[in-house]
Each structure stands twice: as structure tokens, then as C-alpha cells.
């Protein structure tokens, strides 16, 4: 009887430990979805970021007049610039200053894309979304002839960044950026996460 009780207690403790580990793993997975980067306009080694790889890019002086840039976005001191090449381009959309408290229902954390339309999580439900009609999804997903490849940054503002192939429609990725620290002309720190292009409700 005592042995059965101690076994049950041990199983109970193991269950609690595994539940705790599961909760911690869920928190880590949620935390891993949101990243942070800091870019410095005064250092050519720290002014480029690769959103698609989640790391700093780089630049290299090829000759006296030509410099190679490798990455997705370049911090110019007052804004971000999409680093275009012959195959890929991109554009930005300023969604304005974040007005809601920083939570899972805020614009940065609660926005999603469903069938190329923007939706925002409905308070207080974590699994229900409402259309975000303030964002013109048709204009955002159109391959514009003159896309807005640069954007001026402001503290507290949220930005959409779409990086896409010039001719292949399915080759695209969308990122959300939120400026949390800005020293004009010097550095910017931003939260960022990728928005999944989903057709599942």
C-alpha cells in the first residue's frame, strides 16, 4: 500500500515536471517567434539585417567606388531601405503608432494574414480574429512598378515589410517590425516577426 502511494506520488511529481517542461517549451516557442535586432548606421558591419535568415547581413568594399551589400534591409540613420537585386525586391507599409497596450491583442502581436487579408485577434479570444480593414491588402500584395522601398522610422511605429521575387508570385515573405528604441542618425532597435501566409482558418 505504502509502495503504491509512493509510486503514485512519484508519477504525480513526474507529471508536474513534464507539465512544467511542456509549459516552458511552449513559452520558448512563443518567444522564439519574436526577435529583436539593433542596427547602427555608423558601423557598416552592423547596419544590415537579413530578416529571412534572422541575423545581421554584411557589406564588402569591392573597389574604390563599389561596395557590395548582402542582406534584406539597410539602416540609413533615419530609415530602412530594402536591399534590392536583379531577382528580389520589397516594400514597406507604415501602420502608424501602436496604440494598444503591449499584449497578444496589440497590433504587433495580434496581426495575422489569412488568404492575403489582414486580421487582428479579437479581445478576449486568442483564437478569434476580426478583419483589419485599415490595411489595404490588395495594394500591399500588388507588385507595384514603383514600390516604397524605403521608409522613415518613428519610435513606437509598426511597419509591414514584404520581400518578394520580381516575377515568381509564390516566392514572398512578410515581416512585421516595431521600433522600440531610436537614436536618429545613429541606431535603431526593433522587434520583428514573420507573418505566415496562411489559408487555414
Coordinates of N, CA and C in Angstrom, one line a residue:
X1 N 0.8 -1.2 0.0 CA 0.0 0.0 0.0 C 0.9 1.3 0.0
X2 N 1.9 1.2 0.9 CA 2.8 2.4 1.0 C 3.6 2.5 -0.3
X3 N 4.0 1.4 -0.9 CA 4.8 1.4 -2.1 C 3.9 2.0 -3.3
X4 N 2.6 1.6 -3.3 CA 1.7 2.1 -4.3 C 1.5 3.6 -4.2
X5 N 1.4 4.1 -2.9 CA 1.2 5.5 -2.7 C 2.5 6.3 -3.1
X6 N 3.7 5.7 -2.8 CA 4.9 6.4 -3.2 C 5.1 6.4 -4.7
X7 N 4.6 5.3 -5.4 CA 4.7 5.3 -6.8 C 3.8 6.3 -7.4
X8 N 2.6 6.4 -6.8 CA 1.6 7.4 -7.3 C 2.1 8.8 -7.1
X9 N 2.8 9.1 -6.0 CA 3.4 10.4 -5.7 C 4.5 10.7 -6.7
X10 N 5.3 9.7 -7.0 CA 6.4 9.8 -7.9 C 5.8 10.2 -9.3
X11 N 4.8 9.4 -9.7 CA 4.1 9.7 -11.0 C 3.6 11.1 -11.0
X12 N 2.9 11.5 -9.9 CA 2.4 12.9 -9.8 C 3.5 13.9 -10.0
X13 N 4.6 13.7 -9.3 CA 5.7 14.6 -9.4 C 6.3 14.7 -10.8
X14 N 6.4 13.5 -11.4 CA 6.9 13.4 -12.8 C 5.9 14.1 -13.7
X15 N 4.6 13.9 -13.5 CA 3.6 14.6 -14.3 C 3.7 16.1 -14.2
X16 N 3.9 16.6 -12.9 CA 4.1 18.1 -12.7 C 5.4 18.6 -13.4
X17 N 6.4 17.8 -13.3 CA 7.7 18.2 -14.0 C 7.5 18.3 -15.5
X18 N 6.8 17.2 -16.1 CA 6.6 17.2 -17.5 C 5.7 18.3 -17.9
X19 N 4.7 18.6 -17.1 CA 3.8 19.7 -17.4 C 4.6 21.0 -17.4
X20 N 5.4 21.2 -16.4 CA 6.3 22.4 -16.3 C 7.2 22.5 -17.5
X21 N 7.8 21.4 -17.9 CA 8.7 21.4 -19.1 C 7.9 21.8 -20.3
X22 N 6.7 21.2 -20.4 CA 5.8 21.5 -21.6 C 5.5 23.0 -21.7
X23 N 5.1 23.5 -20.5 CA 4.7 25.0 -20.5 C 5.9 25.8 -20.8
X24 N 7.1 25.4 -20.3 CA 8.3 26.2 -20.6 C 8.7 26.1 -22.1
X25 N 8.5 24.9 -22.7 CA 8.7 24.7 -24.1 C 7.8 25.6 -25.0
X26 N 6.5 25.6 -24.5 CA 5.5 26.5 -25.2 C 5.9 27.9 -25.2
X27 N 6.4 28.4 -24.0 CA 6.8 29.8 -23.8 C 8.0 30.1 -24.7
X28 N 8.9 29.1 -24.8 CA 10.1 29.3 -25.6 C 9.8 29.4 -27.1
X29 N 8.8 28.5 -27.5 CA 8.4 28.5 -28.9 C 7.7 29.9 -29.2
X30 N 6.9 30.4 -28.3 CA 6.2 31.6 -28.5 C 7.2 32.8 -28.5
X31 N 8.2 32.7 -27.6 CA 9.2 33.7 -27.5 C 10.1 33.7 -28.8
X32 N 10.3 32.5 -29.3 CA 11.2 32.4 -30.5 C 10.6 33.0 -31.7
X33 N 9.2 33.2 -31.7 CA 8.6 33.8 -32.9 C 8.9 35.3 -33.0
X34 N 9.2 35.9 -31.9 CA 9.5 37.3 -32.0 C 11.0 37.5 -31.7
X35 N 11.7 38.3 -32.6 CA 13.1 38.5 -32.5 C 13.3 40.0 -32.3
X36 N 14.5 40.4 -31.9 CA 15.0 41.8 -31.8 C 16.3 42.0 -32.5
X37 N 16.4 43.1 -33.2 CA 17.6 43.5 -33.8 C 18.0 44.9 -33.5
X38 N 19.3 45.2 -33.5 CA 19.7 46.6 -33.3 C 20.7 46.9 -34.5
X39 N 20.4 48.0 -35.2 CA 21.3 48.4 -36.3 C 21.9 49.7 -36.0
X40 N 23.2 49.8 -36.4 CA 24.0 51.0 -36.2 C 24.4 51.6 -37.5
X41 N 23.9 52.8 -37.8 CA 24.2 53.5 -39.1 C 25.7 53.9 -39.2
X42 N 26.4 54.0 -38.1 CA 27.8 54.4 -38.1 C 28.8 53.3 -38.3
X43 N 28.3 52.0 -38.3 CA 29.1 50.9 -38.4 C 28.7 50.0 -39.6
X44 N 29.4 49.9 -40.7 CA 29.0 49.2 -41.9 C 28.9 47.7 -41.6
X45 N 29.4 47.2 -40.5 CA 29.2 45.8 -40.1 C 27.9 45.5 -39.4
X46 N 27.3 46.6 -38.9 CA 26.1 46.4 -38.0 C 24.9 47.2 -38.6
X47 N 24.9 47.6 -39.8 CA 23.8 48.4 -40.3 C 22.9 47.6 -41.3
X48 N 23.1 46.3 -41.4 CA 22.3 45.5 -42.3 C 21.7 44.3 -41.6
X49 N 20.5 44.0 -41.9 CA 19.8 42.8 -41.3 C 19.2 41.9 -42.3
X50 N 19.3 40.6 -42.2 CA 18.7 39.6 -43.0 C 17.5 39.1 -42.3
X51 N 16.3 39.6 -42.6 CA 15.0 39.1 -42.0 C 14.8 37.7 -42.3
X52 N 15.1 37.3 -43.5 CA 14.8 35.9 -43.9 C 15.7 34.9 -43.2
X53 N 16.8 35.3 -42.7 CA 17.8 34.4 -42.0 C 17.8 34.7 -40.5
X54 N 17.3 35.8 -40.1 CA 17.3 36.2 -38.7 C 18.6 36.5 -38.2
X55 N 19.5 37.2 -38.9 CA 20.8 37.6 -38.5 C 21.3 38.9 -39.2
X56 N 22.4 39.4 -38.7 CA 23.0 40.6 -39.4 C 23.5 40.2 -40.8
X57 N 23.4 41.1 -41.7 CA 24.0 41.0 -43.0 C 25.4 41.5 -43.0
X58 N 25.9 41.8 -44.2 CA 27.3 42.3 -44.2 C 27.4 43.1 -45.5
X59 N 28.5 43.9 -45.5 CA 28.9 44.6 -46.8 C 30.4 44.5 -47.0
X60 N 30.8 44.6 -48.2 CA 32.2 44.4 -48.5 C 32.6 45.4 -49.6
X61 N 33.7 46.1 -49.4 CA 34.2 47.0 -50.4 C 34.9 46.3 -51.5
X62 N 34.3 46.4 -52.8 CA 34.9 45.7 -53.9 C 36.0 46.4 -54.6
X63 N 35.9 47.7 -54.7 CA 36.9 48.6 -55.2 C 36.7 50.0 -54.6
X64 N 37.4 50.9 -55.2 CA 37.4 52.3 -54.6 C 36.0 52.9 -54.7
X65 N 35.2 52.5 -55.7 CA 33.9 53.1 -55.9 C 32.7 52.2 -55.6
X66 N 32.9 50.9 -55.5 CA 31.8 50.0 -55.4 C 31.8 49.2 -54.1
X67 N 30.7 49.1 -53.5 CA 30.5 48.3 -52.2 C 29.4 47.3 -52.4
X68 N 29.6 46.1 -52.0 CA 28.6 45.0 -52.1 C 27.8 45.0 -50.8
X69 N 26.5 44.9 -50.8 CA 25.7 44.8 -49.7 C 24.9 43.5 -49.7
X70 N 25.0 42.7 -48.6 CA 24.3 41.4 -48.6 C 23.3 41.4 -47.4
X71 N 22.0 41.3 -47.6 CA 21.0 41.3 -46.6 C 19.7 41.7 -47.1
X72 N 18.8 42.0 -46.3 CA 17.4 42.4 -46.7 C 17.1 43.8 -46.5
X73 N 17.5 44.4 -45.4 CA 17.3 45.8 -45.1 C 18.6 46.5 -44.6
X74 N 18.7 47.8 -44.9 CA 19.8 48.6 -44.5 C 19.3 49.8 -43.7
X75 N 19.9 50.0 -42.6 CA 19.5 51.2 -41.8 C 20.4 52.4 -42.2
X76 N 19.7 53.4 -42.7 CA 20.4 54.6 -43.2 C 20.6 55.7 -42.2
X77 N 20.1 55.5 -41.0 CA 20.3 56.6 -40.0 C 18.9 57.2 -39.6
X78 N 18.1 57.3 -40.6 CA 16.7 57.8 -40.3 C 15.6 56.9 -40.8
X79 N 16.0 55.8 -41.5 CA 15.0 54.9 -42.0 C 15.6 53.6 -42.5
X80 N 14.8 52.7 -43.0 CA 15.2 51.4 -43.5 C 15.0 51.4 -45.0
X81 N 15.9 50.7 -45.7 CA 15.9 50.6 -47.2 C 16.0 49.1 -47.5
X82 N 15.1 48.7 -48.4 CA 15.2 47.3 -48.9 C 16.4 47.2 -49.9
X83 N 17.2 46.2 -49.6 CA 18.4 46.0 -50.5 C 17.9 45.1 -51.6
X84 N 17.7 45.7 -52.8 CA 17.2 45.0 -54.0 C 18.3 44.4 -54.8
X85 N 18.0 43.4 -55.6 CA 18.9 42.9 -56.6 C 18.1 42.6 -57.8
X86 N 18.8 41.9 -58.7 CA 18.1 41.6 -60.0 C 16.9 40.7 -59.9
X87 N 16.8 39.9 -58.8 CA 15.7 38.9 -58.6 C 14.7 39.3 -57.6
X88 N 15.2 40.0 -56.5 CA 14.3 40.2 -55.4 C 14.2 41.7 -55.1
X89 N 13.0 42.1 -54.6 CA 12.7 43.5 -54.2 C 11.8 43.4 -53.0
X90 N 11.3 44.5 -52.6 CA 10.4 44.6 -51.5 C 9.8 45.9 -51.3
X91 N 8.9 46.1 -50.3 CA 8.4 47.4 -50.0 C 7.9 47.4 -48.5
X92 N 7.7 48.6 -48.0 CA 7.3 48.8 -46.7 C 5.9 49.5 -46.6
X93 N 5.2 49.3 -45.5 CA 4.0 50.0 -45.2 C 4.0 50.4 -43.7
X94 N 3.9 51.7 -43.5 CA 3.8 52.2 -42.1 C 2.4 52.1 -41.6
X95 N 2.2 51.3 -40.5 CA 0.9 51.1 -39.9 C 0.6 52.1 -38.8
X96 N 1.6 53.0 -38.6 CA 1.3 54.0 -37.6 C 1.8 53.6 -36.2
X97 N 1.5 54.4 -35.2 CA 2.0 54.2 -33.9 C 1.1 53.1 -33.2
X98 N 1.7 52.3 -32.5 CA 1.0 51.2 -31.7 C 0.2 51.9 -30.6
X99 N -1.1 51.7 -30.6 CA -2.0 52.4 -29.7 C -2.4 51.5 -28.5
X100 N -2.5 50.2 -28.8 CA -3.0 49.2 -27.8 C -1.8 48.9 -26.8
X101 N -2.1 48.5 -25.6 CA -1.1 48.0 -24.7 C -0.4 46.8 -25.3
X102 N 0.9 46.7 -24.9 CA 1.7 45.6 -25.5 C 1.2 44.2 -24.9
X103 N 0.4 43.5 -25.7 CA -0.1 42.2 -25.3 C -0.4 41.4 -26.6
X104 N -0.9 40.2 -26.4 CA -1.2 39.4 -27.5 C -2.3 40.0 -28.4
X105 N -3.0 41.0 -28.0 CA -4.1 41.7 -28.8 C -3.6 43.0 -29.4
X106 N -2.4 43.3 -29.2 CA -1.8 44.5 -29.8 C -1.6 44.3 -31.3
X107 N -1.4 45.4 -32.0 CA -1.2 45.2 -33.5 C 0.0 44.4 -33.8
X108 N 1.1 44.6 -33.1 CA 2.3 43.8 -33.4 C 2.2 42.3 -33.2
X109 N 1.6 42.0 -32.0 CA 1.4 40.6 -31.6 C 0.2 39.9 -32.2
X110 N -0.9 40.7 -32.5 CA -2.1 40.1 -32.8 C -2.5 40.0 -34.3
X111 N -1.7 40.7 -35.1 CA -2.0 40.7 -36.5 C -1.6 39.4 -37.2
X112 N -2.4 39.0 -38.2 CA -2.1 37.8 -39.0 C -2.6 38.0 -40.4
X113 N -2.2 37.2 -41.3 CA -2.6 37.2 -42.7 C -3.4 35.9 -43.0
X114 N -4.6 36.0 -43.5 CA -5.4 34.9 -43.8 C -6.0 35.1 -45.2
X115 N -5.6 34.2 -46.2 CA -6.0 34.4 -47.6 C -5.7 35.8 -48.1
X116 N -4.5 36.2 -47.8 CA -4.0 37.5 -48.3 C -4.8 38.7 -47.8
X117 N -5.5 38.5 -46.7 CA -6.2 39.6 -46.0 C -5.7 39.7 -44.6
X118 N -5.7 40.9 -44.0 CA -5.2 41.1 -42.7 C -6.3 41.0 -41.7
X119 N -6.0 40.3 -40.5 CA -6.9 40.2 -39.4 C -6.2 40.4 -38.1
X120 N -7.0 40.9 -37.1 CA -6.4 41.2 -35.8 C -7.2 40.4 -34.8
X121 N -6.4 39.8 -33.8 CA -7.0 39.0 -32.8 C -8.1 39.7 -32.0
X122 N -9.2 39.1 -31.8 CA -10.4 39.7 -31.1 C -10.3 39.5 -29.6
X123 N -10.3 40.6 -28.9 CA -10.3 40.5 -27.4 C -11.6 40.0 -26.9
X124 N -11.7 39.1 -26.0 CA -10.6 38.5 -25.2 C -10.2 37.1 -25.7
X125 N -10.6 36.8 -27.0 CA -10.4 35.4 -27.5 C -9.1 35.3 -28.2
X126 N -8.3 34.3 -27.9 CA -7.0 34.0 -28.5 C -7.1 33.4 -29.9
X127 N -8.2 32.8 -30.2 CA -8.4 32.0 -31.4 C -9.4 32.6 -32.4
X128 N -9.9 33.8 -32.1 CA -10.8 34.5 -33.0 C -10.2 35.8 -33.5
X129 N -10.5 36.1 -34.8 CA -9.9 37.2 -35.5 C -11.0 38.0 -36.2
X130 N -10.7 39.3 -36.3 CA -11.6 40.2 -37.0 C -10.9 40.8 -38.2
X131 N -11.5 41.2 -39.3 CA -10.8 41.8 -40.4 C -10.2 43.1 -40.0
X132 N -9.0 43.4 -40.4 CA -8.3 44.6 -40.2 C -8.4 45.4 -41.5
X133 N -9.5 46.1 -41.6 CA -9.9 46.8 -42.9 C -9.0 48.1 -43.1
X134 N -8.3 48.5 -42.1 CA -7.5 49.7 -42.2 C -6.2 49.4 -43.1
X135 N -5.9 48.2 -43.3 CA -4.8 47.8 -44.2 C -5.3 47.3 -45.5
X136 N -4.9 48.0 -46.6 CA -5.4 47.6 -47.9 C -4.5 46.5 -48.4
X137 N -5.0 45.3 -48.3 CA -4.3 44.1 -48.6 C -4.0 44.0 -50.1
X138 N -5.0 44.4 -50.9 CA -4.9 44.3 -52.4 C -3.7 45.2 -52.8
X139 N -3.6 46.4 -52.3 CA -2.5 47.2 -52.7 C -1.1 46.7 -52.1
X140 N -1.2 46.2 -50.9 CA 0.1 45.7 -50.3 C 0.7 44.5 -51.1
X141 N -0.2 43.6 -51.6 CA 0.3 42.4 -52.2 C 0.4 42.6 -53.7
X142 N 0.2 43.8 -54.3 CA 0.4 44.0 -55.7 C 1.8 44.3 -55.9
X143 N 2.4 43.8 -57.0 CA 3.7 44.1 -57.4 C 3.7 45.4 -58.1
X144 N 4.0 46.5 -57.3 CA 3.9 47.8 -57.8 C 5.1 48.1 -58.7
X145 N 4.9 49.0 -59.7 CA 6.0 49.4 -60.5 C 7.0 50.2 -59.8
X146 N 6.6 51.1 -58.9 CA 7.5 51.9 -58.1 C 7.2 51.7 -56.6
X147 N 7.6 50.5 -56.0 CA 7.3 50.2 -54.6 C 8.0 51.1 -53.7
X148 N 7.5 51.3 -52.5 CA 8.0 52.1 -51.4 C 9.2 51.3 -50.8
X149 N 10.4 51.4 -51.4 CA 11.5 50.5 -50.9 C 12.2 51.1 -49.7
X150 N 11.8 52.3 -49.3 CA 12.4 52.9 -48.1 C 11.3 53.5 -47.2
X151 N 11.6 53.5 -45.9 CA 10.6 54.1 -45.0 C 11.4 54.8 -43.9
X152 N 10.8 56.0 -43.5 CA 11.4 56.8 -42.4 C 10.8 56.2 -41.1
X153 N 11.7 56.0 -40.2 CA 11.3 55.3 -38.9 C 10.9 56.3 -37.8
X154 N 9.9 55.9 -37.0 CA 9.5 56.7 -35.9 C 9.3 55.8 -34.7
X155 N 9.6 56.3 -33.5 CA 9.6 55.5 -32.3 C 8.1 55.0 -32.0
X156 N 8.0 53.7 -31.7 CA 6.6 53.2 -31.4 C 5.8 52.8 -32.6
X157 N 6.3 53.1 -33.8 CA 5.5 52.7 -35.0 C 5.7 51.3 -35.4
X158 N 4.7 50.7 -36.1 CA 4.7 49.3 -36.6 C 4.8 49.4 -38.1
X159 N 5.6 48.6 -38.7 CA 5.8 48.5 -40.1 C 5.6 47.1 -40.7
X160 N 5.0 47.1 -41.9 CA 5.0 45.8 -42.6 C 6.1 45.9 -43.7
X161 N 6.8 44.8 -43.8 CA 7.8 44.7 -44.9 C 7.6 43.4 -45.7
X162 N 7.4 43.6 -47.0 CA 7.2 42.4 -47.9 C 8.4 42.3 -48.8
X163 N 9.0 41.1 -48.7 CA 10.2 40.8 -49.6 C 9.7 39.8 -50.6
X164 N 9.9 40.0 -51.9 CA 9.3 39.1 -52.8 C 10.2 39.1 -54.1
X165 N 10.0 38.0 -54.8 CA 10.7 37.8 -56.1 C 10.0 38.7 -57.2
X166 N 10.8 39.2 -58.1 CA 10.2 40.1 -59.1 C 9.2 39.5 -60.0
X167 N 9.4 38.2 -60.3 CA 8.5 37.5 -61.3 C 7.7 36.3 -60.7
X168 N 8.2 35.7 -59.7 CA 7.6 34.5 -59.2 C 6.6 34.9 -58.1
X169 N 5.3 34.7 -58.3 CA 4.3 35.2 -57.4 C 4.4 34.5 -56.0
X170 N 4.7 33.2 -56.0 CA 4.6 32.5 -54.7 C 5.9 32.7 -53.8
X171 N 6.9 33.3 -54.4 CA 8.1 33.5 -53.6 C 8.1 34.8 -52.9
X172 N 7.5 34.8 -51.7 CA 7.4 36.1 -50.9 C 7.3 35.8 -49.5
X173 N 7.8 36.7 -48.7 CA 7.7 36.6 -47.2 C 7.3 38.0 -46.7
X174 N 6.5 38.0 -45.6 CA 6.0 39.3 -45.0 C 6.5 39.3 -43.5
X175 N 7.0 40.5 -43.1 CA 7.5 40.6 -41.8 C 6.9 41.9 -41.1
X176 N 6.8 41.8 -39.8 CA 6.2 42.9 -39.0 C 7.3 43.5 -38.1
X177 N 7.5 44.8 -38.1 CA 8.6 45.4 -37.4 C 8.0 46.4 -36.4
X178 N 8.5 46.5 -35.2 CA 8.0 47.6 -34.3 C 9.3 48.3 -33.7
X179 N 9.4 49.6 -33.9 CA 10.5 50.3 -33.4 C 10.4 50.6 -31.9
X180 N 11.3 50.1 -31.1 CA 11.2 50.2 -29.6 C 12.3 51.2 -29.1
X181 N 13.3 51.5 -29.9 CA 14.3 52.4 -29.5 C 14.9 53.0 -30.8
X182 N 15.1 54.4 -30.7 CA 15.6 55.0 -31.9 C 16.4 56.2 -31.5
X183 N 17.7 56.2 -32.0 CA 18.5 57.4 -31.8 C 18.8 57.9 -33.2
X184 N 18.1 58.9 -33.7 CA 18.2 59.4 -35.1 C 19.7 59.6 -35.5
X185 N 20.0 59.0 -36.7 CA 21.3 59.2 -37.2 C 22.3 58.2 -36.7
X186 N 21.9 57.4 -35.7 CA 22.9 56.5 -35.0 C 22.4 55.1 -35.0
X187 N 21.3 54.8 -34.3 CA 20.9 53.4 -34.1 C 19.4 53.2 -34.0
X188 N 18.9 52.0 -34.3 CA 17.5 51.6 -34.1 C 17.5 50.2 -33.5
X189 N 16.5 50.0 -32.6 CA 16.2 48.7 -32.1 C 14.8 48.4 -32.4
X190 N 14.5 47.2 -32.9 CA 13.2 46.9 -33.3 C 12.8 45.4 -33.0
X191 N 11.6 45.2 -32.6 CA 11.0 43.8 -32.5 C 10.6 43.4 -33.9
X192 N 10.8 42.2 -34.3 CA 10.3 41.7 -35.6 C 9.8 40.3 -35.5
X193 N 8.9 40.0 -36.4 CA 8.4 38.6 -36.5 C 7.8 38.4 -37.9
X194 N 7.9 37.2 -38.4 CA 7.3 36.9 -39.7 C 5.9 36.5 -39.6
X195 N 5.1 37.1 -40.6 CA 3.7 36.8 -40.7 C 3.5 35.6 -41.7
X196 N 2.9 34.5 -41.2 CA 2.7 33.4 -42.0 C 1.6 33.7 -43.0
X197 N 1.8 33.3 -44.3 CA 0.8 33.4 -45.4 C 0.0 32.2 -45.3
X198 N -1.2 32.3 -44.6 CA -2.0 31.1 -44.4 C -3.3 31.1 -45.1
X199 N -3.8 29.9 -45.5 CA -5.2 29.8 -46.0 C -6.0 28.9 -45.0
X200 N -5.5 28.6 -43.9 CA -6.2 27.8 -42.9 C -6.9 28.7 -41.9
X201 N -8.2 28.5 -41.6 CA -8.9 29.3 -40.6 C -8.4 29.3 -39.2

